């Protein structure tokens, strides 16, 4: 059995509330990329962690801390969640620094089948939708809105 970690997009998990159900379903049902073809002895998820968000110049350092936590939990492979494959502007850089810092880890793109284009378009729109901050919500309540 191969111990794996899944690295998700924090925008997807934190901003729009993805529970990683697609990733976990693919693991539990041994669907690609977790099938017997890719992992003949099966997989065990030792951790799921989000990236640091679109953190700019320090994003590579933050991603290594997160991958370090997965490696310390026994992960032998790190799967970039499909949400990262479809939308992360830092993906190539993340792959590069992870491979350099953790050459013993397999780095894999994808955690389930790619969703339909209509889903991806709605996800993109949801992430771009305006949100209210806590101070804005409090001000609206004080104003009687």
Short mmCIF file of C-alpha atoms in Angstrom, two decimals:
data_model
loop_
_atom_site.label_atom_id
_atom_site.label_comp_id
_atom_site.label_asym_id
_atom_site.label_seq_id
_atom_site.Cartn_x
_atom_site.Cartn_y
_atom_site.Cartn_z
CA UNK A 1 0.00 0.00 0.00
CA UNK A 2 1.30 3.45 -0.90
CA UNK A 3 0.77 6.30 1.52
CA UNK A 4 -0.23 9.48 -0.28
CA UNK A 5 -0.93 13.09 0.51
CA UNK A 6 -3.29 15.36 -1.39
CA UNK A 7 -2.47 19.03 -1.82
CA UNK A 8 -5.58 21.12 -2.49
CA UNK A 9 -6.18 24.70 -3.62
CA UNK A 10 -6.93 26.88 -0.61
CA UNK A 11 -9.13 29.13 -2.73
CA UNK A 12 -11.28 26.15 -3.63
CA UNK A 13 -11.46 24.68 -0.13
CA UNK A 14 -11.59 27.89 1.91
CA UNK A 15 -13.39 30.36 -0.36
CA UNK A 16 -15.98 28.13 -2.02
CA UNK A 17 -16.15 25.29 0.48
CA UNK A 18 -14.95 22.23 -1.41
CA UNK A 19 -14.83 19.31 1.01
CA UNK A 20 -12.47 17.32 -1.28
CA UNK A 21 -15.30 14.85 -1.87
CA UNK A 22 -14.20 14.20 -5.46
CA UNK A 23 -10.65 13.43 -4.37
CA UNK A 24 -11.75 11.16 -1.54
CA UNK A 25 -14.30 9.37 -3.72
CA UNK A 26 -11.62 8.64 -6.32
CA UNK A 27 -9.44 7.17 -3.57
CA UNK A 28 -12.19 5.10 -1.95
CA UNK A 29 -13.44 3.76 -5.29
CA UNK A 30 -9.92 3.21 -6.65
CA UNK A 31 -10.60 5.47 -9.64
CA UNK A 32 -7.83 7.08 -11.67
CA UNK A 33 -5.36 8.32 -10.64
CA UNK A 34 -5.63 5.94 -7.68
CA UNK A 35 -6.58 2.77 -9.56
CA UNK A 36 -4.82 -0.58 -9.48
CA UNK A 37 -3.01 0.47 -12.65
CA UNK A 38 -1.30 3.39 -10.91
CA UNK A 39 -1.10 1.77 -7.47
CA UNK A 40 -1.28 -2.05 -7.70
CA UNK A 41 -1.14 -2.40 -3.90
CA UNK A 42 -3.69 0.34 -3.23
CA UNK A 43 -3.37 3.70 -1.51
CA UNK A 44 -3.90 5.13 1.92
CA UNK A 45 -4.41 8.86 2.41
CA UNK A 46 -2.16 10.08 5.21
CA UNK A 47 -3.11 13.71 4.83
CA UNK A 48 -4.97 16.37 2.90
CA UNK A 49 -3.68 19.91 3.15
CA UNK A 50 -4.36 23.15 1.31
CA UNK A 51 -1.73 25.27 -0.36
CA UNK A 52 -0.92 28.67 1.14
CA UNK A 53 -3.12 30.52 -1.31
CA UNK A 54 -1.72 32.73 -4.02
CA UNK A 55 1.07 33.87 -1.72
CA UNK A 56 3.34 35.64 -4.19
CA UNK A 57 7.10 35.56 -3.78
CA UNK A 58 7.06 33.31 -0.71
CA UNK A 59 4.59 30.77 -2.08
CA UNK A 60 7.32 28.19 -2.75
CA UNK A 61 8.52 28.33 0.86
CA UNK A 62 5.00 27.94 2.18
CA UNK A 63 4.24 25.01 -0.10
CA UNK A 64 7.35 23.21 1.14
CA UNK A 65 6.17 23.53 4.76
CA UNK A 66 2.87 21.94 3.80
CA UNK A 67 4.49 19.15 1.80
CA UNK A 68 6.87 18.63 4.73
CA UNK A 69 3.88 17.91 6.96
CA UNK A 70 2.60 15.32 4.48
CA UNK A 71 6.06 13.74 4.16
CA UNK A 72 6.38 13.60 7.95
CA UNK A 73 3.04 11.77 8.01
CA UNK A 74 4.54 9.09 5.78
CA UNK A 75 3.43 10.20 2.32
CA UNK A 76 5.42 8.63 -0.50
CA UNK A 77 3.44 10.43 -3.21
CA UNK A 78 1.94 13.90 -3.32
CA UNK A 79 -1.09 14.40 -5.55
CA UNK A 80 -1.95 17.91 -6.65
CA UNK A 81 -5.72 18.05 -6.40
CA UNK A 82 -7.51 18.45 -9.70
CA UNK A 83 -8.55 21.97 -8.66
CA UNK A 84 -4.88 22.93 -8.56
CA UNK A 85 -4.18 21.30 -11.91
CA UNK A 86 -7.05 23.25 -13.47
CA UNK A 87 -6.39 26.64 -11.94
CA UNK A 88 -3.14 27.14 -10.05
CA UNK A 89 -0.83 29.77 -11.57
CA UNK A 90 2.03 28.44 -9.42
CA UNK A 91 1.68 24.73 -10.25
CA UNK A 92 4.83 24.37 -12.36
CA UNK A 93 6.89 26.23 -9.76
CA UNK A 94 5.42 24.13 -6.95
CA UNK A 95 6.25 20.93 -8.79
CA UNK A 96 9.80 22.08 -9.34
CA UNK A 97 10.54 23.07 -5.74
CA UNK A 98 8.86 19.96 -4.33
CA UNK A 99 10.82 17.64 -6.61
CA UNK A 100 14.03 19.43 -5.66
CA UNK A 101 13.39 19.45 -1.90
CA UNK A 102 11.80 15.98 -1.73
CA UNK A 103 13.32 13.83 -4.48
CA UNK A 104 12.03 10.68 -2.76
CA UNK A 105 8.40 11.74 -3.24
CA UNK A 106 6.42 11.00 -6.37
CA UNK A 107 4.66 14.18 -7.50
CA UNK A 108 1.44 13.52 -9.40
CA UNK A 109 -0.96 15.92 -11.15
CA UNK A 110 -4.60 15.16 -10.43
CA UNK A 111 -6.81 13.58 -7.82
CA UNK A 112 -9.95 12.70 -9.78
CA UNK A 113 -11.43 12.99 -13.25
CA UNK A 114 -11.60 16.52 -14.61
CA UNK A 115 -15.04 18.03 -14.00
CA UNK A 116 -17.24 19.19 -16.88
CA UNK A 117 -16.39 22.60 -18.34
CA UNK A 118 -19.67 24.08 -17.08
CA UNK A 119 -18.69 23.17 -13.51
CA UNK A 120 -15.26 24.76 -13.92
CA UNK A 121 -16.82 27.94 -15.30
CA UNK A 122 -19.19 28.20 -12.34
CA UNK A 123 -16.36 27.48 -9.91
CA UNK A 124 -14.30 30.27 -11.48
CA UNK A 125 -17.26 32.66 -11.22
CA UNK A 126 -17.82 31.72 -7.57
CA UNK A 127 -14.20 32.43 -6.72
CA UNK A 128 -14.40 35.83 -8.42
CA UNK A 129 -17.70 36.82 -6.78
CA UNK A 130 -17.49 39.71 -4.31
CA UNK A 131 -17.43 38.70 -0.68
CA UNK A 132 -18.11 40.70 2.43
CA UNK A 133 -15.54 41.03 5.16
CA UNK A 134 -16.46 40.74 8.84
CA UNK A 135 -16.26 44.55 9.31
CA UNK A 136 -18.58 45.05 6.32
CA UNK A 137 -21.09 42.55 7.70
CA UNK A 138 -20.97 44.21 11.14
CA UNK A 139 -21.45 47.66 9.60
CA UNK A 140 -24.43 46.43 7.58
CA UNK A 141 -26.01 44.99 10.74
CA UNK A 142 -25.44 48.24 12.65
CA UNK A 143 -27.06 50.14 9.78
CA UNK A 144 -30.08 47.86 9.99
CA UNK A 145 -29.49 46.13 6.67
#
